[in-house]
mmCIF file of C-alpha atoms in Angstrom:
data_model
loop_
_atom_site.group_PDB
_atom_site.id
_atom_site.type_symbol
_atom_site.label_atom_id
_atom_site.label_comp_id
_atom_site.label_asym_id
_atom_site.label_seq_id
_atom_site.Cartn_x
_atom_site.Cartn_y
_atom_site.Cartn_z
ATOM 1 C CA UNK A 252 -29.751 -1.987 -23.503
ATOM 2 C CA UNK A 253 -27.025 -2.163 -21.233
ATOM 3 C CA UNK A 254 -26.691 -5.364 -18.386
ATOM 4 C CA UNK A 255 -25.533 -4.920 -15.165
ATOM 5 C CA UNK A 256 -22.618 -6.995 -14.776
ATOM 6 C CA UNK A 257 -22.537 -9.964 -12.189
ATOM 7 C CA UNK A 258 -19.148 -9.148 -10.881
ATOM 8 C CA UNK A 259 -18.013 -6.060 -9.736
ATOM 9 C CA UNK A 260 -14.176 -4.623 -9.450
ATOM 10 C CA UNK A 261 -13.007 -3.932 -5.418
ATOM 11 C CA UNK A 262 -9.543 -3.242 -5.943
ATOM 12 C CA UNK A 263 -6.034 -3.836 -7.724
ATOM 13 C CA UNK A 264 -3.119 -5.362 -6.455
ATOM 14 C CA UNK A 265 -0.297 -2.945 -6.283
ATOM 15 C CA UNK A 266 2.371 -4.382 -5.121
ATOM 16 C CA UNK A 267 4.160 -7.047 -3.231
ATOM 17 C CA UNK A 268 4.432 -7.202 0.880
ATOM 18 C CA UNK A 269 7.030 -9.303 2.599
ATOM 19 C CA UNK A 270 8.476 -12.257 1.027
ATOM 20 C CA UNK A 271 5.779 -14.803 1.880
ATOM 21 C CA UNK A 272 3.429 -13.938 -1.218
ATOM 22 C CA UNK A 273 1.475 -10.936 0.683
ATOM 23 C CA UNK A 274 0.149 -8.092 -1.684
ATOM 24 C CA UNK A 275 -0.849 -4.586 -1.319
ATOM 25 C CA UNK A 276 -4.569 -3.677 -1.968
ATOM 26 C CA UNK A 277 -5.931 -0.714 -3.302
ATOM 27 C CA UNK A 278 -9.582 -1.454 -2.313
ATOM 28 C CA UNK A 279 -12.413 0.637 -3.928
ATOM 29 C CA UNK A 280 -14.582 -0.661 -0.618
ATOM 30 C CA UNK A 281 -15.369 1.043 2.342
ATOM 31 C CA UNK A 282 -14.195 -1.110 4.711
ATOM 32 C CA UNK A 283 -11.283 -3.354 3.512
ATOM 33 C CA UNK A 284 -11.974 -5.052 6.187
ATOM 34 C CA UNK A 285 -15.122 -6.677 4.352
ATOM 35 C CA UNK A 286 -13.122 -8.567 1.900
ATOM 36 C CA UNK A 287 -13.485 -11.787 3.045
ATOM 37 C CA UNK A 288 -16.995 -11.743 4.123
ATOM 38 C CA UNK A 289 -17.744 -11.007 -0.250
ATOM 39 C CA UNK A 290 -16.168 -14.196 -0.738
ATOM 40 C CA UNK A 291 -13.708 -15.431 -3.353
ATOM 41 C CA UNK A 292 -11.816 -12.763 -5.465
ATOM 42 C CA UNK A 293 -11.144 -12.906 -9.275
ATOM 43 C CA UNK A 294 -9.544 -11.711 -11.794
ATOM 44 C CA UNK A 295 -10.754 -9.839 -14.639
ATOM 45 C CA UNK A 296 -10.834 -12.709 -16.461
ATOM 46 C CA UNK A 297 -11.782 -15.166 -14.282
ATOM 47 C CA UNK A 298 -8.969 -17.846 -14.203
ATOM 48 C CA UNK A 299 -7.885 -16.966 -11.292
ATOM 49 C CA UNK A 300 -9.787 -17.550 -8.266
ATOM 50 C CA UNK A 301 -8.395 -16.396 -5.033
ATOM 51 C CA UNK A 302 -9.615 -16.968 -1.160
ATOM 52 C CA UNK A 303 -8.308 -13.564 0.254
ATOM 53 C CA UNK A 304 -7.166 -12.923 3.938
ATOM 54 C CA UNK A 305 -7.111 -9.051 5.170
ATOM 55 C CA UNK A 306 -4.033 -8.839 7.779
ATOM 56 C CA UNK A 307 -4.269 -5.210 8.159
ATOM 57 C CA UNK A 308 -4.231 -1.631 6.459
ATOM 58 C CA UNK A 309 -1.228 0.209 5.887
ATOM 59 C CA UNK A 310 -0.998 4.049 4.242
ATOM 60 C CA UNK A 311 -4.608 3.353 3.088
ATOM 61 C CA UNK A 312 -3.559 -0.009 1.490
ATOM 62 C CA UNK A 313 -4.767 -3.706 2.246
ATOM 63 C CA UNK A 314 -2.074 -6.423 3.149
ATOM 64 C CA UNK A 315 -3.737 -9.400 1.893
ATOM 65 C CA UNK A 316 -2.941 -12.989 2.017
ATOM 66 C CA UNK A 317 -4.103 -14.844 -1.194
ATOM 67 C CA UNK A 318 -4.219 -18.274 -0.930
ATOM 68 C CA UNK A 319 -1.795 -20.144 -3.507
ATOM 69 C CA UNK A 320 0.340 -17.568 -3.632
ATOM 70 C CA UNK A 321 3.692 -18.386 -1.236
ATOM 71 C CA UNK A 322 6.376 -16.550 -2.234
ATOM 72 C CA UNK A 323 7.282 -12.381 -3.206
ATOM 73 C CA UNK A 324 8.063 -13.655 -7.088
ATOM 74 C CA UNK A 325 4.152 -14.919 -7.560
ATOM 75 C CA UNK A 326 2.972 -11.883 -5.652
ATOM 76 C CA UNK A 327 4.854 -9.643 -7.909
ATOM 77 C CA UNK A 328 3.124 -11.105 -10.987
ATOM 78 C CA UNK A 329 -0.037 -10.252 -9.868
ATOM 79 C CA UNK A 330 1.126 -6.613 -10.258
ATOM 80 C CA UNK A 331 -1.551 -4.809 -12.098
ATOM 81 C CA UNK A 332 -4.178 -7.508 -11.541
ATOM 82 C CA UNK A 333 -8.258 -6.250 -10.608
ATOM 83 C CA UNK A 334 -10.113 -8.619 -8.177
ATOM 84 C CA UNK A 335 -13.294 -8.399 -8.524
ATOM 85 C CA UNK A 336 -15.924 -10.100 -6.365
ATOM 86 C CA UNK A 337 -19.827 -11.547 -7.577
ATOM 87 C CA UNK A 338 -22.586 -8.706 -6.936
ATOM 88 C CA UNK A 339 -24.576 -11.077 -5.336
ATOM 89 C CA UNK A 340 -22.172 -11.007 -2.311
ATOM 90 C CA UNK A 341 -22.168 -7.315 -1.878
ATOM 91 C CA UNK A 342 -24.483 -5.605 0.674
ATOM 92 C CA UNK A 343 -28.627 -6.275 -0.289
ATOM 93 C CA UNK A 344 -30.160 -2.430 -0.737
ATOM 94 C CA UNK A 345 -33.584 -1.884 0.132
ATOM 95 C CA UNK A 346 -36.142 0.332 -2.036
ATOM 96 C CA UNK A 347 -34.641 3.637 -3.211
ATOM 97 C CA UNK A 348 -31.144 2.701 -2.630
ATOM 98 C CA UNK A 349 -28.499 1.661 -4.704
ATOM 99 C CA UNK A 350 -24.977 0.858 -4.678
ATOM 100 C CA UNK A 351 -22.317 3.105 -5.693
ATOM 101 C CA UNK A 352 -21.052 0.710 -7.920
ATOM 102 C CA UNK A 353 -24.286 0.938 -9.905
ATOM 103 C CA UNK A 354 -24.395 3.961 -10.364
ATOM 104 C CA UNK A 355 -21.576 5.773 -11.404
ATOM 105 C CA UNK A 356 -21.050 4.875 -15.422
ATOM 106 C CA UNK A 357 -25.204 5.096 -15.555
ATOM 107 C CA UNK A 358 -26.391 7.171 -18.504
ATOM 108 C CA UNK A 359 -28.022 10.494 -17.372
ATOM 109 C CA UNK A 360 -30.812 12.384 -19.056
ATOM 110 C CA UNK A 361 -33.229 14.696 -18.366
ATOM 111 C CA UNK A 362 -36.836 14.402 -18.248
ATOM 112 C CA UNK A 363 -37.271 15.624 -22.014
ATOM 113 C CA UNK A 364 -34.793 13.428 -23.364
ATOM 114 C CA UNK A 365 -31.835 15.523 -23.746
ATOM 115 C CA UNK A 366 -28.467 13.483 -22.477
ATOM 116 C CA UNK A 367 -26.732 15.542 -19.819
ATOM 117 C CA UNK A 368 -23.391 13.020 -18.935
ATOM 118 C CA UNK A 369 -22.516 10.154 -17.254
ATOM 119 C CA UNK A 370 -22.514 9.819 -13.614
ATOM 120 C CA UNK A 371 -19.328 9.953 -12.638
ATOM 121 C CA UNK A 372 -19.211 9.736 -9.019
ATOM 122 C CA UNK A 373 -21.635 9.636 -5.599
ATOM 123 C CA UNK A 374 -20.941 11.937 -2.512
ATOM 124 C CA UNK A 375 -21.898 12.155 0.465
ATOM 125 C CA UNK A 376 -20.426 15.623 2.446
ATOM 126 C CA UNK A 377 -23.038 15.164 5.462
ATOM 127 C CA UNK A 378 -25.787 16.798 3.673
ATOM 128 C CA UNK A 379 -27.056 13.739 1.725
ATOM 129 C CA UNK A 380 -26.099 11.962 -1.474
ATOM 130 C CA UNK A 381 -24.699 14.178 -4.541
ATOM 131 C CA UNK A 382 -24.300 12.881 -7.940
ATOM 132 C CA UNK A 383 -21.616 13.980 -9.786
ATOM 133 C CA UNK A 384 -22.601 14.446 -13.262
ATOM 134 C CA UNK A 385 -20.034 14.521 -16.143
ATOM 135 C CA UNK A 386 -20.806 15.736 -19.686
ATOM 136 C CA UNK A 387 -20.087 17.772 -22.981
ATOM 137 C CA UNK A 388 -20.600 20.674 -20.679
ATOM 138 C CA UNK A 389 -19.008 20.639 -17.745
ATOM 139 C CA UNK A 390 -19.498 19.051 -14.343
ATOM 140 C CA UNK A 391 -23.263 19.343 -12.798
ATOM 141 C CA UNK A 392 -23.973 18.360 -8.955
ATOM 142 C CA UNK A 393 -27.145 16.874 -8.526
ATOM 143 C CA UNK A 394 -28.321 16.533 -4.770
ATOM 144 C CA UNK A 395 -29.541 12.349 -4.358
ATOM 145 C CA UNK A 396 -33.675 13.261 -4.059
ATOM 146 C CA UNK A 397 -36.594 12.175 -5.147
ATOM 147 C CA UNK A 398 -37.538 15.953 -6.770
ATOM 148 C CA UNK A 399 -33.952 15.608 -8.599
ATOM 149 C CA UNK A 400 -33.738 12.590 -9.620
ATOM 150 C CA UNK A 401 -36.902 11.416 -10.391
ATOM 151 C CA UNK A 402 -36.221 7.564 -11.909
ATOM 152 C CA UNK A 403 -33.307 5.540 -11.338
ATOM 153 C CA UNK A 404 -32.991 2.776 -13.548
ATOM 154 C CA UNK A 405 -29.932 0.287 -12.733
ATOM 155 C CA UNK A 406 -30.855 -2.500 -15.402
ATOM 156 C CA UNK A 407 -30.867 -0.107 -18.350
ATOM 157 C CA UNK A 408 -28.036 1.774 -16.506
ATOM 158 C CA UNK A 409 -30.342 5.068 -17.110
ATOM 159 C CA UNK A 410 -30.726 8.119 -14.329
ATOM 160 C CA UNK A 411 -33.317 10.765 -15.127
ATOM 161 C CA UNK A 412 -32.553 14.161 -13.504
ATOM 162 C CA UNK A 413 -34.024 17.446 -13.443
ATOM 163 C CA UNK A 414 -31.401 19.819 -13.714
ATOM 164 C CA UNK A 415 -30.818 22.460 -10.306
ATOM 165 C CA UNK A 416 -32.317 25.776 -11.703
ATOM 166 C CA UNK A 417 -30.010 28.362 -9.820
ATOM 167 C CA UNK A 418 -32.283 31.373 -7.983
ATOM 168 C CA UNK A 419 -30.904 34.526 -10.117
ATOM 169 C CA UNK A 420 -27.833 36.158 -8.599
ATOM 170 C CA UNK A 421 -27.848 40.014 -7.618
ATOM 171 C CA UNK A 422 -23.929 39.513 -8.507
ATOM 172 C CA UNK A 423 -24.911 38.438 -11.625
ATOM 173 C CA UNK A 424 -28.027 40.912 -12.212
ATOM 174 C CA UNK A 425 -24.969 43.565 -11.038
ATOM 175 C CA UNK A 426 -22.603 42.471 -14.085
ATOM 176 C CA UNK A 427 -25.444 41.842 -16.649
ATOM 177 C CA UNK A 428 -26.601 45.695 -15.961
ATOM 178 C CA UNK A 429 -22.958 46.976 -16.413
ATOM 179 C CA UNK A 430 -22.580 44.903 -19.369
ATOM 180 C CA UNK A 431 -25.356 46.292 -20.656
ATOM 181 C CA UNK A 432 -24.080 49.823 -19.614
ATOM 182 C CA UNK A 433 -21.449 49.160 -21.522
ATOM 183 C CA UNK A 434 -23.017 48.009 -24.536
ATOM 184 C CA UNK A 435 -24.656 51.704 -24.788
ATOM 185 C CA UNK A 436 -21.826 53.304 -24.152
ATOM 186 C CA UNK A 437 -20.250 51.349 -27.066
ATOM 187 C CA UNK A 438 -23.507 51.957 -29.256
ATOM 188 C CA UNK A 439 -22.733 54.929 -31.421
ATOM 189 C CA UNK B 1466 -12.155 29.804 22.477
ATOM 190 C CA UNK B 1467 -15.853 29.853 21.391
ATOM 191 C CA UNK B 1468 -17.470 32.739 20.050
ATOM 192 C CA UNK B 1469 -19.252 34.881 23.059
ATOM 193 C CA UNK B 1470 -23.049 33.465 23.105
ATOM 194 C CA UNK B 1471 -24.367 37.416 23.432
ATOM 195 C CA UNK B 1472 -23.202 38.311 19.873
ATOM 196 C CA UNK B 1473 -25.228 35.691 18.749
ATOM 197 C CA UNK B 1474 -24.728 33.557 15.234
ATOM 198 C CA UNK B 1475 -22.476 34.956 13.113
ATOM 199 C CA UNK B 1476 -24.374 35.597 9.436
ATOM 200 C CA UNK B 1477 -24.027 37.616 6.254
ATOM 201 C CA UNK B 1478 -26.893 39.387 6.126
ATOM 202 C CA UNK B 1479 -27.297 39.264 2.332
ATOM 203 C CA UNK B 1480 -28.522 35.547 2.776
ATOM 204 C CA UNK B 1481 -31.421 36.000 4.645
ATOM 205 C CA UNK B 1482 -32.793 38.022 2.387
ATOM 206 C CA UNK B 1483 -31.601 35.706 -0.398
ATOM 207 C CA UNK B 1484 -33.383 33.123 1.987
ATOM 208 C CA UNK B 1485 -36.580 34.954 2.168
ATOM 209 C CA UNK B 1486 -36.891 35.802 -1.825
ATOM 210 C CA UNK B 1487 -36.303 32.238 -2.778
ATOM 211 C CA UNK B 1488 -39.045 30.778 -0.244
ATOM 212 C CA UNK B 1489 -41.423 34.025 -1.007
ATOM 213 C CA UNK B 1490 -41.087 32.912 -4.715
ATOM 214 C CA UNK B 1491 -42.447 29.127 -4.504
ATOM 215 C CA UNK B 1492 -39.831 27.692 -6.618
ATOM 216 C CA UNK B 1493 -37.594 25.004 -5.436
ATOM 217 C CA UNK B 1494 -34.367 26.883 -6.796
ATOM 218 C CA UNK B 1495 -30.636 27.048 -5.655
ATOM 219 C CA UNK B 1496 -29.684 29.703 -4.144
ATOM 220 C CA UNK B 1497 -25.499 30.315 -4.984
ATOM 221 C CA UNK B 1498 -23.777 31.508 -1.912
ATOM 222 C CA UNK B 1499 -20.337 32.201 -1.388
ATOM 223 C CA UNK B 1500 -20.218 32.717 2.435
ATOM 224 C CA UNK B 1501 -18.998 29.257 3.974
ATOM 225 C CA UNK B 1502 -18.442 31.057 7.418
ATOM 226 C CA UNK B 1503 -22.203 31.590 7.936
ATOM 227 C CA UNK B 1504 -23.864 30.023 10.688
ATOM 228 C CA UNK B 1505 -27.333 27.834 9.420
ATOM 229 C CA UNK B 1506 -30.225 29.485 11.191
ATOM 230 C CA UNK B 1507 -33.778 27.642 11.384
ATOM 231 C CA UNK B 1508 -35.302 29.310 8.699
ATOM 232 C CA UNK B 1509 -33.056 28.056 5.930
ATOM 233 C CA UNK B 1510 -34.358 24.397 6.801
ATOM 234 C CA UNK B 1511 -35.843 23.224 3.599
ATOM 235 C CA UNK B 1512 -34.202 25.408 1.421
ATOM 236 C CA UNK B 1513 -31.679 24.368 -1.208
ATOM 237 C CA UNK B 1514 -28.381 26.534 -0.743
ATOM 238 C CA UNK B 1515 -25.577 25.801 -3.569
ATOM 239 C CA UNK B 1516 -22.221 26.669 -1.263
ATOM 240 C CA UNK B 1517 -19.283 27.352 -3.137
ATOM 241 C CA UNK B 1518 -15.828 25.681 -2.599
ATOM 242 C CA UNK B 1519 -13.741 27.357 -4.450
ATOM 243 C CA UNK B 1520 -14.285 25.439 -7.611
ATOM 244 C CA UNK B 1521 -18.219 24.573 -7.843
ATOM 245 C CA UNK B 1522 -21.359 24.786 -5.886
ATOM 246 C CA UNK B 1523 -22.544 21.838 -3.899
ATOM 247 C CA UNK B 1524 -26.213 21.380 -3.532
ATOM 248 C CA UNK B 1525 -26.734 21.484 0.633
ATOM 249 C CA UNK B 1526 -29.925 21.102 1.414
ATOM 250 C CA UNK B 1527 -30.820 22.269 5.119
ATOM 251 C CA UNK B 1528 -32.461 20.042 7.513
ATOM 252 C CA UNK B 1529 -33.080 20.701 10.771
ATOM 253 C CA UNK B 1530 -29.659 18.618 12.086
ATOM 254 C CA UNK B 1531 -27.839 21.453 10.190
ATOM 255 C CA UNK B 1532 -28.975 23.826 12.325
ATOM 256 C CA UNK B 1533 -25.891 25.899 14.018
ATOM 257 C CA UNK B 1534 -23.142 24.381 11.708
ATOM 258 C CA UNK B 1535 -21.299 26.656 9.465
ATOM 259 C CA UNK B 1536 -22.401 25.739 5.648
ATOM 260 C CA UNK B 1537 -18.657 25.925 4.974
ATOM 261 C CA UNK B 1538 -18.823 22.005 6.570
ATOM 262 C CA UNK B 1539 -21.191 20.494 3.992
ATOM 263 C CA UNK B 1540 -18.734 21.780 1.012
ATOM 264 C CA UNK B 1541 -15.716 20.466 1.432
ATOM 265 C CA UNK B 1542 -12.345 22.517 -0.672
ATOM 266 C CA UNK B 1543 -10.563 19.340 -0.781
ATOM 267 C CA UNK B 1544 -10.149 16.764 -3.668
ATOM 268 C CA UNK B 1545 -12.092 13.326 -2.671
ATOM 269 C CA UNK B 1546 -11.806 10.313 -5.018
ATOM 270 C CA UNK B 1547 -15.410 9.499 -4.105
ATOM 271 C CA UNK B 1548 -16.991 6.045 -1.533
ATOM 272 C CA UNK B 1549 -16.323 2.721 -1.934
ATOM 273 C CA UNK B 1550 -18.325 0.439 -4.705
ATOM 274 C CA UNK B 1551 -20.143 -1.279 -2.048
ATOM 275 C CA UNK B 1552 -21.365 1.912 -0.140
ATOM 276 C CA UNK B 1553 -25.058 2.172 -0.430
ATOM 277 C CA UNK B 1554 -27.055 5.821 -1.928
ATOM 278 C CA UNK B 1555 -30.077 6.514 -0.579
ATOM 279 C CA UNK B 1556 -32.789 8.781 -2.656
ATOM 280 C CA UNK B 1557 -34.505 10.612 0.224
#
């Protein structure tokens, strides 16, 4: 069984800013504005341990301010480098909602047992939650309900969904009935 | 300029009777449609419309906020790299 991990990744430094040891963030948050208030960053290894400082967004980067690091050379090492932040500092969800973060990578099957994917991503276009759903077969959409998606299970990393049974087409009644028109036509 | 209120809501008129068949039939099915430029009336609340943008069909289902909004709106064409980690889903 698969364990949620204590830390989760909200960015990667891409870059230096300025020559006083600023970086450029790509944050995988919301609002990179948050940073701070999730505490300490890290480093996917953990032996580096940063106090970071938002001073502002620029073309949908963070400028950050990591304490320890003073000058453009150090900031430039850390080229590359995912901070990640502990899960107990994110947001606290209430019943029936999760976090992004837990979700997408979760196994998905459906109610018989058959493995569809992998959850690959969570929307939201104004009409509720999708889930994106990649697997052997293609991409499925799966709208965020309680009828879909009947059991969510973050700890085992396991989503159960009933897969969206599409009301038949007249388009495609229209192109089964010529393909069948053709198939006598064919017939000797 | 806004569209003249005495012509009413625009609407292809092949999805009202895809509308009525779906709800007539008791199933909670899909229903594939590929006119974005059709206004949401009151009767589609509830129903389960898959809108196409151009690549796949998004599952929009109608509530009653909807109403009067094009379904073109809930499906965008663009290419989104998805919310942030710490953005919270909801199962309604």
């Amino acid at each position: 069984m698969a364990s949620v991990s204590p830390w989760v990744c909200i960015g990667v430094i891409v870059g230096a800013h300025g020559i006083k040891g600023g970086v450029r963030v790509k944050c995988f948050i919301d609002q990179p504005q948050n940073l701070r208030a999730y505490g300490p960053v890290r480093d996917e290894s953990g032996q580096k341990r940063f106090n970071a400082r938002v001073q502002g967004v620029s073309k949908g980067l963070a400028l950050v301010a990591l304490d320890g690091v003073a000058d453009r050379t150090q900031a430039e090492a850390l080229k590359g480098t995912k901070l990640y932040v502990d899960r107990n500092n994110l947001p606290k969800v209430d019943e029936d909602e999760y976090l992004v973060a837990d979700l997408i990578g979760c196994r998905v099957e459906s109610p018989q047992g058959l493995l569809l994917g992998a959850v690959s991503n969570v929307y939201d276009f104004g009409a509720g939650e999708v889930l994106e759903i990649k697997g052997k077969s293609g991409e499925l959409m799966v709208p965020f309900t309680k009828a879909a998606v009947p059991q969510v299970d973050v700890g085992a990393k396991l989503v159960v969904v009933e897969p969206p049974v599409y009301a038949p087409d007249e388009k495609d009644e229209e192109t089964a009935f010529e393909a069948e028109g053709d198939e006598d036509q064919e017939a000797p | 300029m806004a569209r003249s209120v005495w012509k009413g809501p625009f609407l292809d008129g092949y999805l009202l009777k895809k509308a009525d068949k779906s709800r007539n039939s008791g199933r909670n099915e899909v229903i594939k449609i590929w006119s974005r430029r059709s206004t949401i009336l009151p009767n589609f609340v509830g129903l389960t419309f898959g809108v196409y943008n151009g690549h796949k069909f998004l599952p929009v289902i109608v509530t009653e906020n909807m109403i009067g909004h094009k379904f073109g709106e809930f499906s965008p064409t663009r290419t989104y790299y998805g919310h942030g980690v710490d953005k919270k889903a909801k199962r309604k």
